[in-house]
Tab-separated table of N, CA and C in Angstrom:
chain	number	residue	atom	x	y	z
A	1	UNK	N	25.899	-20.445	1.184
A	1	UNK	CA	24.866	-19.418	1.132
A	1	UNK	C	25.483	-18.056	1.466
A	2	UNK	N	24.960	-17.361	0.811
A	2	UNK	CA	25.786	-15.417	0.889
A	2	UNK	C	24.885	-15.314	2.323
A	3	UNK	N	25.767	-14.498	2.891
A	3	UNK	CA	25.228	-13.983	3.902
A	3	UNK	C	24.017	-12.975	3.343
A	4	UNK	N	24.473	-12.002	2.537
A	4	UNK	CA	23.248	-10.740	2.106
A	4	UNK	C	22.222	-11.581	1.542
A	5	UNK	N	20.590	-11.067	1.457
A	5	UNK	CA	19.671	-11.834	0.821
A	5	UNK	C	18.820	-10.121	0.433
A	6	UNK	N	18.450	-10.127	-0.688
A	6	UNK	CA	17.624	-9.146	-1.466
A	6	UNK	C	16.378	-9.475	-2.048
A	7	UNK	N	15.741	-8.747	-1.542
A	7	UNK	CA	14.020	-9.333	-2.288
A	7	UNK	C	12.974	-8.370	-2.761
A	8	UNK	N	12.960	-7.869	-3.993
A	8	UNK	CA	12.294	-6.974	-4.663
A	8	UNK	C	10.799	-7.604	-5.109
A	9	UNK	N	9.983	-7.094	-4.794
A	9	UNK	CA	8.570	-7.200	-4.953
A	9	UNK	C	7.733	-5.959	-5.822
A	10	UNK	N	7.212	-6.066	-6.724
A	10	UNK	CA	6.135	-5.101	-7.417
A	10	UNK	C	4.690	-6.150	-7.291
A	11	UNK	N	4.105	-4.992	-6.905
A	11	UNK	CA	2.728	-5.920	-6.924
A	11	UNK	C	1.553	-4.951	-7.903
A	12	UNK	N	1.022	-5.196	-8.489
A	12	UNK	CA	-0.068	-4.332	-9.305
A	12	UNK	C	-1.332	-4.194	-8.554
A	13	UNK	N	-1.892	-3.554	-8.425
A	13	UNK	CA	-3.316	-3.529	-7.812
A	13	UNK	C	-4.095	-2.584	-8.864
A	14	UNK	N	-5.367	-3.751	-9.783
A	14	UNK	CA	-5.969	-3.171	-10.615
A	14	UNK	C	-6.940	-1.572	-10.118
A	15	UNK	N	-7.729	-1.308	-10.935
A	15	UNK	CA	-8.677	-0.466	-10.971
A	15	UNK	C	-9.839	-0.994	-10.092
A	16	UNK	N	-10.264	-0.002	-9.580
A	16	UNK	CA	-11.672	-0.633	-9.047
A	16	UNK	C	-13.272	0.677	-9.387
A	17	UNK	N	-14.085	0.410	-8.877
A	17	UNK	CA	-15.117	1.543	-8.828
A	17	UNK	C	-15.798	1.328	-8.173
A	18	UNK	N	-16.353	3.077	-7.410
A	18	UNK	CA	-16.770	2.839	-6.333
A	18	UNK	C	-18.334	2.863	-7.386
A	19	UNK	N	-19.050	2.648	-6.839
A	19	UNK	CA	-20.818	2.776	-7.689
A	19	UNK	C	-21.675	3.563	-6.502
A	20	UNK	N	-22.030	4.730	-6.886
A	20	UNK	CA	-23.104	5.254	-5.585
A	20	UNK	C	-24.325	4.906	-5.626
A	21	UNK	N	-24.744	4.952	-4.267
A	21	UNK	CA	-26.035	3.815	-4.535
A	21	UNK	C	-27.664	4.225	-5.209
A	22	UNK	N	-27.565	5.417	-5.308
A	22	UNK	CA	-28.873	6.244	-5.850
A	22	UNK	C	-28.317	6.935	-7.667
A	23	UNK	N	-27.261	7.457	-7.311
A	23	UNK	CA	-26.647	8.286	-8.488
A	23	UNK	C	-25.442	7.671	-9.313
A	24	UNK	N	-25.469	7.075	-10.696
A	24	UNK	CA	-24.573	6.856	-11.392
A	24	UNK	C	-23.735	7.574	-11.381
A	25	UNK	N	-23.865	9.063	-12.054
A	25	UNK	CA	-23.088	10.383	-12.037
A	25	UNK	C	-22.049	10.072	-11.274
A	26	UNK	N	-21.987	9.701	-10.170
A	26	UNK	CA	-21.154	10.293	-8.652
A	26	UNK	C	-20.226	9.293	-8.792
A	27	UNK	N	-20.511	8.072	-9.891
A	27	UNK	CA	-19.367	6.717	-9.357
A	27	UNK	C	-18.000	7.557	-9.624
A	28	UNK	N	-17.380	6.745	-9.148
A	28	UNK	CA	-15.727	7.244	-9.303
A	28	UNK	C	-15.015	5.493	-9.716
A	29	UNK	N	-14.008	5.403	-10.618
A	29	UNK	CA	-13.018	4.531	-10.343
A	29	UNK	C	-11.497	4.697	-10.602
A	30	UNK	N	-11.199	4.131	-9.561
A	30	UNK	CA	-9.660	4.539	-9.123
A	30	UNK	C	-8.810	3.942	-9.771
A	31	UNK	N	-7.508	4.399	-10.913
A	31	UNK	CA	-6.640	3.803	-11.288
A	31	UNK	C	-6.022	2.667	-10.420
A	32	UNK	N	-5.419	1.756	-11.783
A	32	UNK	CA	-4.978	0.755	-11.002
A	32	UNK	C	-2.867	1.135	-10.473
A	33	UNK	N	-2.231	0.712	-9.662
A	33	UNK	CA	-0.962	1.474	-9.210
A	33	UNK	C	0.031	-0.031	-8.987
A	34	UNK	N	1.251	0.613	-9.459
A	34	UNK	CA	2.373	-0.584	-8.712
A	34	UNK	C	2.824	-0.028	-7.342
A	35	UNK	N	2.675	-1.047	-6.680
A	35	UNK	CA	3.491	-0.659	-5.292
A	35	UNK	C	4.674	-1.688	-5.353
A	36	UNK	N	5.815	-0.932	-4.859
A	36	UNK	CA	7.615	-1.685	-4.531
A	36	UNK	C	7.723	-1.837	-3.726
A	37	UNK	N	8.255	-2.816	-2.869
A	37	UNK	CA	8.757	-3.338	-1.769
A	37	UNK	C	10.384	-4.068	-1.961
A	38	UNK	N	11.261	-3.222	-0.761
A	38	UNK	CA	12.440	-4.217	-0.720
A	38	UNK	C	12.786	-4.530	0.726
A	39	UNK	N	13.774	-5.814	0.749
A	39	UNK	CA	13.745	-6.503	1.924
A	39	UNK	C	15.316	-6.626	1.500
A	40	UNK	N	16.049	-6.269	2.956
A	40	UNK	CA	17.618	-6.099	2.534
A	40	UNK	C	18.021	-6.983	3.717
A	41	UNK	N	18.497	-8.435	3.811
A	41	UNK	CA	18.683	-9.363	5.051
A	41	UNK	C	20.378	-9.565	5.292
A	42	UNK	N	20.534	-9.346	6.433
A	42	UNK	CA	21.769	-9.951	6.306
A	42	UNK	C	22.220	-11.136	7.451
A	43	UNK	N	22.422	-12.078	7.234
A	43	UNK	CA	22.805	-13.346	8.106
A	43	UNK	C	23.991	-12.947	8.932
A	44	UNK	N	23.695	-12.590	10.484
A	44	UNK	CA	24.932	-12.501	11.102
A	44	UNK	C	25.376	-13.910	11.767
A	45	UNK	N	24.988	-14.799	11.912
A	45	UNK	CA	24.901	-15.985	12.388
A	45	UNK	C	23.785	-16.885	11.416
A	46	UNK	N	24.140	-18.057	11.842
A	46	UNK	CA	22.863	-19.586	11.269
A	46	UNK	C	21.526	-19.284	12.226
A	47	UNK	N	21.981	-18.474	13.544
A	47	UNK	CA	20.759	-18.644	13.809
A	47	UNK	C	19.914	-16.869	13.813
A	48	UNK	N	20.824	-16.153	13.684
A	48	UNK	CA	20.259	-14.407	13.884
A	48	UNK	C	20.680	-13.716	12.130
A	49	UNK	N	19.415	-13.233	12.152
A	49	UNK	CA	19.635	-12.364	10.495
A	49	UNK	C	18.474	-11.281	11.216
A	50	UNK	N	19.182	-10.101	10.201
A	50	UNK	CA	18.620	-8.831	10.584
A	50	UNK	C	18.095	-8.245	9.167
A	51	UNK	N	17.158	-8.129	8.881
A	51	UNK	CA	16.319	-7.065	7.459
A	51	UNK	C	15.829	-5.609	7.993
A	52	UNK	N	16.481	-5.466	6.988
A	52	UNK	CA	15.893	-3.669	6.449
A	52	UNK	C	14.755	-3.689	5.427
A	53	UNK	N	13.305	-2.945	5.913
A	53	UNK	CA	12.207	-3.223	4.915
A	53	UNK	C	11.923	-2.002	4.314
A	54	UNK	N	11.188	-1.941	3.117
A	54	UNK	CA	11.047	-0.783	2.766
A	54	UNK	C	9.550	-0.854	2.117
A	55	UNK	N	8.389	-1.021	2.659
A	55	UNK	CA	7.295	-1.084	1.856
A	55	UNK	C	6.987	-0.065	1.157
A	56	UNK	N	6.075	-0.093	0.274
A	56	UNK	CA	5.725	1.407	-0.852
A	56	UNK	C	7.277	2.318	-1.010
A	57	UNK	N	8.200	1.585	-1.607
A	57	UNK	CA	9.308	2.916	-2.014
A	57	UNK	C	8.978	3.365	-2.351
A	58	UNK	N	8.298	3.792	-3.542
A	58	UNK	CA	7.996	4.994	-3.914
A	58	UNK	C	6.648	5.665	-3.862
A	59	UNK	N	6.233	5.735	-2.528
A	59	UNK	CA	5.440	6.554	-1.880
A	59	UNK	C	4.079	6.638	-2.852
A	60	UNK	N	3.794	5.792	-3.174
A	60	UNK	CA	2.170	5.599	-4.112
A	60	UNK	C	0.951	5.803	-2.930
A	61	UNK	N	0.133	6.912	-3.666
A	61	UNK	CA	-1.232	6.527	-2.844
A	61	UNK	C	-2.465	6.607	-3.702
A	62	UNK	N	-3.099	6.059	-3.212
A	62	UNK	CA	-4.581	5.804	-3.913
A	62	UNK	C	-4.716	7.476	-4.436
A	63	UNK	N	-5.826	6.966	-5.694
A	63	UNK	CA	-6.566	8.377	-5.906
A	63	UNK	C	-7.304	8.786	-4.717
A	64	UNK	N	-7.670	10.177	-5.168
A	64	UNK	CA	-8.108	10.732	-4.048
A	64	UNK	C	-9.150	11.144	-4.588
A	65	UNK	N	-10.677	10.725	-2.873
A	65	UNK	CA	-12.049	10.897	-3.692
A	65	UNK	C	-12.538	11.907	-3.954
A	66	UNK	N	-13.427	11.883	-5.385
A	66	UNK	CA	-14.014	13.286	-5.709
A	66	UNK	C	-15.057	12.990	-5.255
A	67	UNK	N	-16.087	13.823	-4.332
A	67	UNK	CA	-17.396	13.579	-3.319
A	67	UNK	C	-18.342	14.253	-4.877
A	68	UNK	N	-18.035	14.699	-6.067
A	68	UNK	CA	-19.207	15.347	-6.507
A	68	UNK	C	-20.484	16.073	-5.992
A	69	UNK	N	-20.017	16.283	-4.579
A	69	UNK	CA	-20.761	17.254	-4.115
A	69	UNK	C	-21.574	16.205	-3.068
A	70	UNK	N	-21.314	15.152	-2.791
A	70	UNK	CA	-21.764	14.322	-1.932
A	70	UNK	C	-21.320	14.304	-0.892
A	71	UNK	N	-21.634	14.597	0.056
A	71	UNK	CA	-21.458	14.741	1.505
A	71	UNK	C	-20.886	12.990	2.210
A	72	UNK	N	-21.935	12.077	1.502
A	72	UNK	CA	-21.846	10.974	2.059
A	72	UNK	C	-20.530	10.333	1.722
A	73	UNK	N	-19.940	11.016	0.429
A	73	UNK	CA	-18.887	9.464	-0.140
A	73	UNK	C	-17.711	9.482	0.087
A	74	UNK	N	-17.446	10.810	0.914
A	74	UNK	CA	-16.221	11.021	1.689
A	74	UNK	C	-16.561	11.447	3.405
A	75	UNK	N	-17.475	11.060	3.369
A	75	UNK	CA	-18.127	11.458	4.852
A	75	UNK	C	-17.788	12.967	5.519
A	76	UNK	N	-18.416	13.901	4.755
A	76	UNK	CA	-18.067	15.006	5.307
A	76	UNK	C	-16.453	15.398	5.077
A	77	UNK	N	-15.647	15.150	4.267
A	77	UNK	CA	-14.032	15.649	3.859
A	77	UNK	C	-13.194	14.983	4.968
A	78	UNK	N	-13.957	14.181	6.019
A	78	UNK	CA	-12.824	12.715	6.678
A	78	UNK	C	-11.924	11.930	6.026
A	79	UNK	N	-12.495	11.506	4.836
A	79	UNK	CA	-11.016	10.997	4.135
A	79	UNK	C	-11.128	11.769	2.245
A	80	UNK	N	-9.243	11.069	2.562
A	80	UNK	CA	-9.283	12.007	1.648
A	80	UNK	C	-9.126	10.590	-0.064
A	81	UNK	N	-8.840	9.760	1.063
A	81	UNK	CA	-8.844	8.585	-0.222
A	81	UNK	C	-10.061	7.271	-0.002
A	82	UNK	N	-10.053	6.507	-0.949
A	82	UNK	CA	-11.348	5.389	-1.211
A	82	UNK	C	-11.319	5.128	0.378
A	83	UNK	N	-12.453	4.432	1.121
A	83	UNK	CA	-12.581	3.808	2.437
A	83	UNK	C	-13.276	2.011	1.934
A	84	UNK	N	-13.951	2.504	0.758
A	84	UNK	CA	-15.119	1.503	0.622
A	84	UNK	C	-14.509	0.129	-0.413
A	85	UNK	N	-13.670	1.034	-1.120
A	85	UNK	CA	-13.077	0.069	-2.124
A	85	UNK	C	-11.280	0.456	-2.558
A	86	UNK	N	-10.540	0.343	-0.998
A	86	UNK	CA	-9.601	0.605	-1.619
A	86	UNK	C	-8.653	-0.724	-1.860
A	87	UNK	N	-7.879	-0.390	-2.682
A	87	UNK	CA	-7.049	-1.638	-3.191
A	87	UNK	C	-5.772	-1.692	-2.089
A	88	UNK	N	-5.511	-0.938	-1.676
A	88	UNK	CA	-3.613	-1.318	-0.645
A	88	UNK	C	-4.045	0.467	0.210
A	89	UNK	N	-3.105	0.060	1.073
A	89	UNK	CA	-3.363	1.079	2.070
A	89	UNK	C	-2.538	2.323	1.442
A	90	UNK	N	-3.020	3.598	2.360
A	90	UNK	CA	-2.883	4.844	2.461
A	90	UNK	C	-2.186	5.279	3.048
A	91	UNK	N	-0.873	4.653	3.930
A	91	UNK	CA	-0.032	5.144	4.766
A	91	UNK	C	1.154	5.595	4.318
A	92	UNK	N	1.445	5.644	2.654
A	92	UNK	CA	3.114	5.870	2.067
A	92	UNK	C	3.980	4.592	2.245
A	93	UNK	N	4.831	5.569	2.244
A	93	UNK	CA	6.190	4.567	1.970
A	93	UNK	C	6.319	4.430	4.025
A	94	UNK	N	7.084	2.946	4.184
A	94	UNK	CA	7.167	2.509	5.723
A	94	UNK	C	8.185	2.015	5.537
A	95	UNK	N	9.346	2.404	6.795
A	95	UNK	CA	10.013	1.237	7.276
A	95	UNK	C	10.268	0.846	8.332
A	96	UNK	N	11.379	-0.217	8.346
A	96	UNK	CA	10.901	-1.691	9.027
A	96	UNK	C	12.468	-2.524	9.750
A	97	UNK	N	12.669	-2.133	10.835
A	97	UNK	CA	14.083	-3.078	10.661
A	97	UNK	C	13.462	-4.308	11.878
A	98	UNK	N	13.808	-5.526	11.338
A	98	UNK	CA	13.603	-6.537	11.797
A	98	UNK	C	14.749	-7.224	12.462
A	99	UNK	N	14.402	-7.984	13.654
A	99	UNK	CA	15.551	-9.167	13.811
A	99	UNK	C	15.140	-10.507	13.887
A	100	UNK	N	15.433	-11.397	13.595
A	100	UNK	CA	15.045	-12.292	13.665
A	100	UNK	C	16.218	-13.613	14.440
A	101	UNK	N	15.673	-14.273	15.362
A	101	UNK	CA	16.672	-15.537	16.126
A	101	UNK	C	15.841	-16.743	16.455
A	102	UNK	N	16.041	-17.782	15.824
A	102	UNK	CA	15.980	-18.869	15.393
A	102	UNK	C	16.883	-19.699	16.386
A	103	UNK	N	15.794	-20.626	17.493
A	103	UNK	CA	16.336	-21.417	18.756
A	103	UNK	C	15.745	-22.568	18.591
């Protein structure tokens, strides 16, 4: 077994829509987006391996809501992306160094 281990992930997250509950007009729906993930491991021992993570490389974020003049569907300009129906989070790109030991 190689010591290095590499693990590339794309995940799709379709479209969704939000529907307002009095006014058609106001729905919004949010493109659907790939988010990338890589995981870079390296085995220093059988029992200790260390990864480097990289969730959202390339820094994807949800659309961002249009209130159409609705106060309610962004609660007053508190957020700036879906709350009600979002597909993957809003935090960017993250990383991550892990260790891991196996006793």
């Amino acid at each position: 077994m190689s010591k290095f281990n590499f693990n590339l992930n794309n995940t799709y997250f379709g479209s969704v829509t939000w529907q307002h509950a009095t006014d058609p007009a106001k729905d919004q729906t949010f493109s659907g987006k790939v988010v990338t993930d890589i995981v870079l491991t390296y085995k220093i021992t059988n029992d200790l391996k260390v990864s480097g993570v990289v969730n959202n490389l390339f820094n994807i974020y949800p659309d961002v809501i249009d209130s159409k003049g609705d106060v309610v569907t962004d609660l007053g300009g508190r957020f700036k992306y879906p709350w009600e129906v979002n597909q993957f989070g809003f935090n960017g790109t993250v990383f991550q160094l892990n260790v891991n030991y196996t006793f």
